[in-house]
Short mmCIF file of C-alpha atoms in Angstrom, two decimals:
data_model
loop_
_atom_site.label_atom_id
_atom_site.label_comp_id
_atom_site.label_asym_id
_atom_site.label_seq_id
_atom_site.Cartn_x
_atom_site.Cartn_y
_atom_site.Cartn_z
CA MET O 1 3.24 -6.98 -40.96
CA LYS O 2 3.30 -3.21 -40.47
CA HIS O 3 -0.49 -3.21 -39.89
CA PHE O 4 -0.18 -6.05 -37.38
CA LEU O 5 2.44 -4.16 -35.36
CA LEU O 6 0.32 -0.99 -35.39
CA ALA O 7 -2.78 -2.89 -34.31
CA THR O 8 -0.85 -4.62 -31.53
CA ALA O 9 0.53 -1.30 -30.28
CA LEU O 10 -2.96 0.22 -30.24
CA VAL O 11 -4.47 -2.69 -28.35
CA LEU O 12 -1.69 -2.68 -25.76
CA SER O 13 -1.90 1.08 -25.23
CA ALA O 14 -5.71 1.19 -24.92
CA PRO O 15 -5.87 0.32 -21.19
CA ALA O 16 -3.29 3.00 -20.32
CA ALA O 17 -5.25 5.56 -22.33
CA MET O 18 -8.44 4.68 -20.42
CA ALA O 19 -6.71 5.54 -17.14
CA CYS O 20 -5.96 8.96 -18.60
CA GLU O 21 -9.54 9.80 -19.59
CA THR O 22 -11.22 12.78 -17.93
CA VAL O 23 -14.86 12.82 -16.83
CA THR O 24 -16.62 15.98 -15.63
CA ILE O 25 -19.72 16.34 -13.46
CA GLY O 26 -20.65 19.88 -12.49
CA ASP O 27 -17.55 21.60 -11.11
CA LEU O 28 -15.75 18.30 -10.52
CA THR O 29 -13.22 16.71 -12.86
CA VAL O 30 -12.37 13.05 -12.30
CA GLU O 31 -9.28 11.59 -13.97
CA HIS O 32 -6.47 9.03 -13.75
CA ALA O 33 -8.66 6.18 -12.42
CA TRP O 34 -6.57 3.06 -11.83
CA SER O 35 -6.14 -0.07 -9.77
CA LYS O 36 -3.46 -2.70 -9.18
CA VAL O 37 -3.41 -6.40 -10.00
CA THR O 38 -4.49 -8.74 -7.23
CA ILE O 39 -3.27 -12.15 -6.22
CA GLY O 40 -6.55 -14.01 -6.64
CA ALA O 41 -10.10 -12.85 -5.98
CA GLY O 42 -9.85 -13.61 -2.24
CA ARG O 43 -7.63 -10.58 -1.65
CA PRO O 44 -9.05 -7.03 -1.72
CA GLY O 45 -8.38 -4.70 -4.62
CA VAL O 46 -7.77 -0.96 -4.60
CA PHE O 47 -9.10 2.01 -6.52
CA TYR O 48 -7.22 5.28 -7.04
CA VAL O 49 -8.32 8.47 -8.80
CA GLU O 50 -7.77 12.23 -8.87
CA ILE O 51 -10.68 14.63 -8.28
CA LYS O 52 -10.45 18.37 -9.01
CA ASN O 53 -13.05 20.84 -7.76
CA THR O 54 -12.96 23.99 -9.92
CA GLY O 55 -16.06 25.45 -8.26
CA THR O 56 -16.62 27.77 -5.33
CA SER O 57 -18.48 25.24 -3.15
CA ASP O 58 -17.02 22.32 -1.23
CA ASP O 59 -18.19 18.82 -2.11
CA ALA O 60 -17.43 15.35 -0.78
CA LEU O 61 -17.03 11.85 -2.18
CA VAL O 62 -19.52 9.84 -0.12
CA GLY O 63 -19.37 6.42 -1.78
CA ILE O 64 -18.23 4.17 -4.61
CA ALA O 65 -19.91 1.26 -6.38
CA THR O 66 -18.61 -1.28 -8.89
CA PRO O 67 -19.69 -4.62 -10.30
CA ALA O 68 -16.08 -5.76 -9.75
CA ALA O 69 -16.54 -6.03 -5.97
CA GLY O 70 -19.31 -6.98 -3.58
CA MET O 71 -18.28 -4.44 -0.95
CA PRO O 72 -16.46 -1.35 -2.27
CA MET O 73 -15.61 1.14 0.48
CA LEU O 74 -13.70 4.37 1.04
CA HIS O 75 -10.66 4.04 3.30
CA GLU O 76 -7.80 6.20 4.53
CA THR O 77 -4.31 4.97 5.35
CA VAL O 78 -3.36 6.31 8.78
CA VAL O 79 0.06 5.82 10.39
CA GLN O 80 0.17 6.23 14.15
CA ASP O 81 3.19 5.33 16.28
CA GLY O 82 4.74 3.66 13.24
CA ILE O 83 1.75 1.36 12.71
CA ALA O 84 -0.41 1.72 9.60
CA SER O 85 -4.14 1.09 9.63
CA MET O 86 -6.84 1.63 7.03
CA PRO O 87 -10.05 2.76 8.74
CA HIS O 88 -13.27 3.25 6.80
CA ALA O 89 -13.83 6.85 5.67
CA MET O 90 -17.47 7.95 5.73
CA SER O 91 -16.64 10.64 3.15
CA ILE O 92 -13.67 12.30 1.51
CA PRO O 93 -13.75 16.11 1.40
CA VAL O 94 -13.27 17.75 -2.01
CA PRO O 95 -12.71 21.43 -1.10
CA ALA O 96 -13.57 24.20 -3.55
CA GLY O 97 -10.66 25.15 -5.80
CA GLN O 98 -8.57 22.14 -4.77
CA SER O 99 -7.64 18.63 -5.89
CA VAL O 100 -7.88 15.43 -3.90
CA GLN O 101 -6.06 12.24 -4.80
CA LEU O 102 -7.10 8.78 -3.84
CA ALA O 103 -3.59 7.34 -3.93
CA PRO O 104 -1.33 4.77 -2.24
CA GLY O 105 -0.63 5.82 1.35
CA GLY O 106 -3.71 8.06 1.68
CA TYR O 107 -7.38 7.96 0.81
CA HIS O 108 -8.31 5.08 -1.50
CA GLY O 109 -11.14 2.82 -2.53
CA MET O 110 -10.95 -0.64 -0.98
CA LEU O 111 -12.58 -3.30 -3.14
CA MET O 112 -13.65 -6.14 -0.86
CA GLY O 113 -15.29 -9.27 -2.22
CA LEU O 114 -13.85 -9.13 -5.73
CA THR O 115 -15.91 -11.00 -8.31
CA THR O 116 -12.69 -12.08 -10.05
CA ALA O 117 -8.95 -11.44 -9.72
CA LEU O 118 -7.80 -8.13 -11.21
CA LYS O 119 -5.32 -8.74 -14.01
CA GLU O 120 -2.99 -6.23 -15.65
CA GLY O 121 -4.69 -4.62 -18.64
CA ASP O 122 -8.22 -5.39 -17.41
CA SER O 123 -10.68 -2.58 -16.84
CA PHE O 124 -13.90 -2.15 -14.86
CA PRO O 125 -16.35 0.69 -14.11
CA VAL O 126 -16.57 2.51 -10.78
CA THR O 127 -19.42 4.88 -9.95
CA LEU O 128 -18.44 7.71 -7.62
CA SER O 129 -21.19 9.32 -5.52
CA PHE O 130 -20.70 12.94 -4.51
CA GLU O 131 -22.66 14.77 -1.84
CA LYS O 132 -23.60 17.69 -4.15
CA ALA O 133 -22.52 16.86 -7.71
CA GLY O 134 -24.26 13.47 -7.85
CA GLU O 135 -22.96 10.33 -9.51
CA VAL O 136 -20.40 9.79 -12.26
CA THR O 137 -18.96 6.55 -13.65
CA VAL O 138 -15.33 6.20 -14.67
CA ASN O 139 -13.42 3.38 -16.34
CA VAL O 140 -10.65 1.99 -14.15
CA VAL O 141 -7.59 0.35 -15.69
CA VAL O 142 -5.67 -2.35 -13.82
CA LEU O 143 -1.92 -1.69 -13.72
CA SER O 144 0.97 -3.83 -12.48
CA LEU O 145 1.50 -4.49 -8.79
CA ARG O 146 4.51 -2.15 -8.82
CA ALA O 147 2.70 0.71 -10.58
CA GLU O 148 2.54 4.10 -8.91
CA GLY O 149 -0.12 5.43 -11.28
CA PRO O 150 -0.87 5.74 -14.95
CA ASP O 151 1.65 7.41 -17.26
CA CYS O 152 -0.53 9.98 -18.98
CA ALA O 153 2.30 11.97 -20.58
CA ASP O 154 1.72 10.18 -23.90
CA ALA O 155 -2.05 10.69 -23.64
CA GLY O 156 -1.90 14.48 -23.77
CA GLN O 157 -2.37 14.91 -20.02
#
């Protein structure tokens, strides 16, 4: 019974740990990749992540790709006169020596044309394309609809 409980705890904590993984490409560090559950595949999904540029040259996120969606795009939430819109972003600047978060209420990945509904605990890959650093693929964990991001405190982050 003790082994069963340990195995169950490990399986349930695996998706959260994936959201806390760190991937590096050149001077860029990509971490905390996550998404939220969707209500069916007909609704768009979202993609959030943190990107740190430890270098001395600016870079930019210029695109995302994933087998989870037919049309993944970069968007920015903009509020003007109390009305929110989410226009397409051609690129997202990643200034030298700074961090950029794709997060609720700001820049984010919009996953249009989902191949299947995103369910809590699922995961899927997203390839980020940077202007200078090139491409890197991260594993994205799907969190609850109410989530505000992964809890990486227990993952050593």
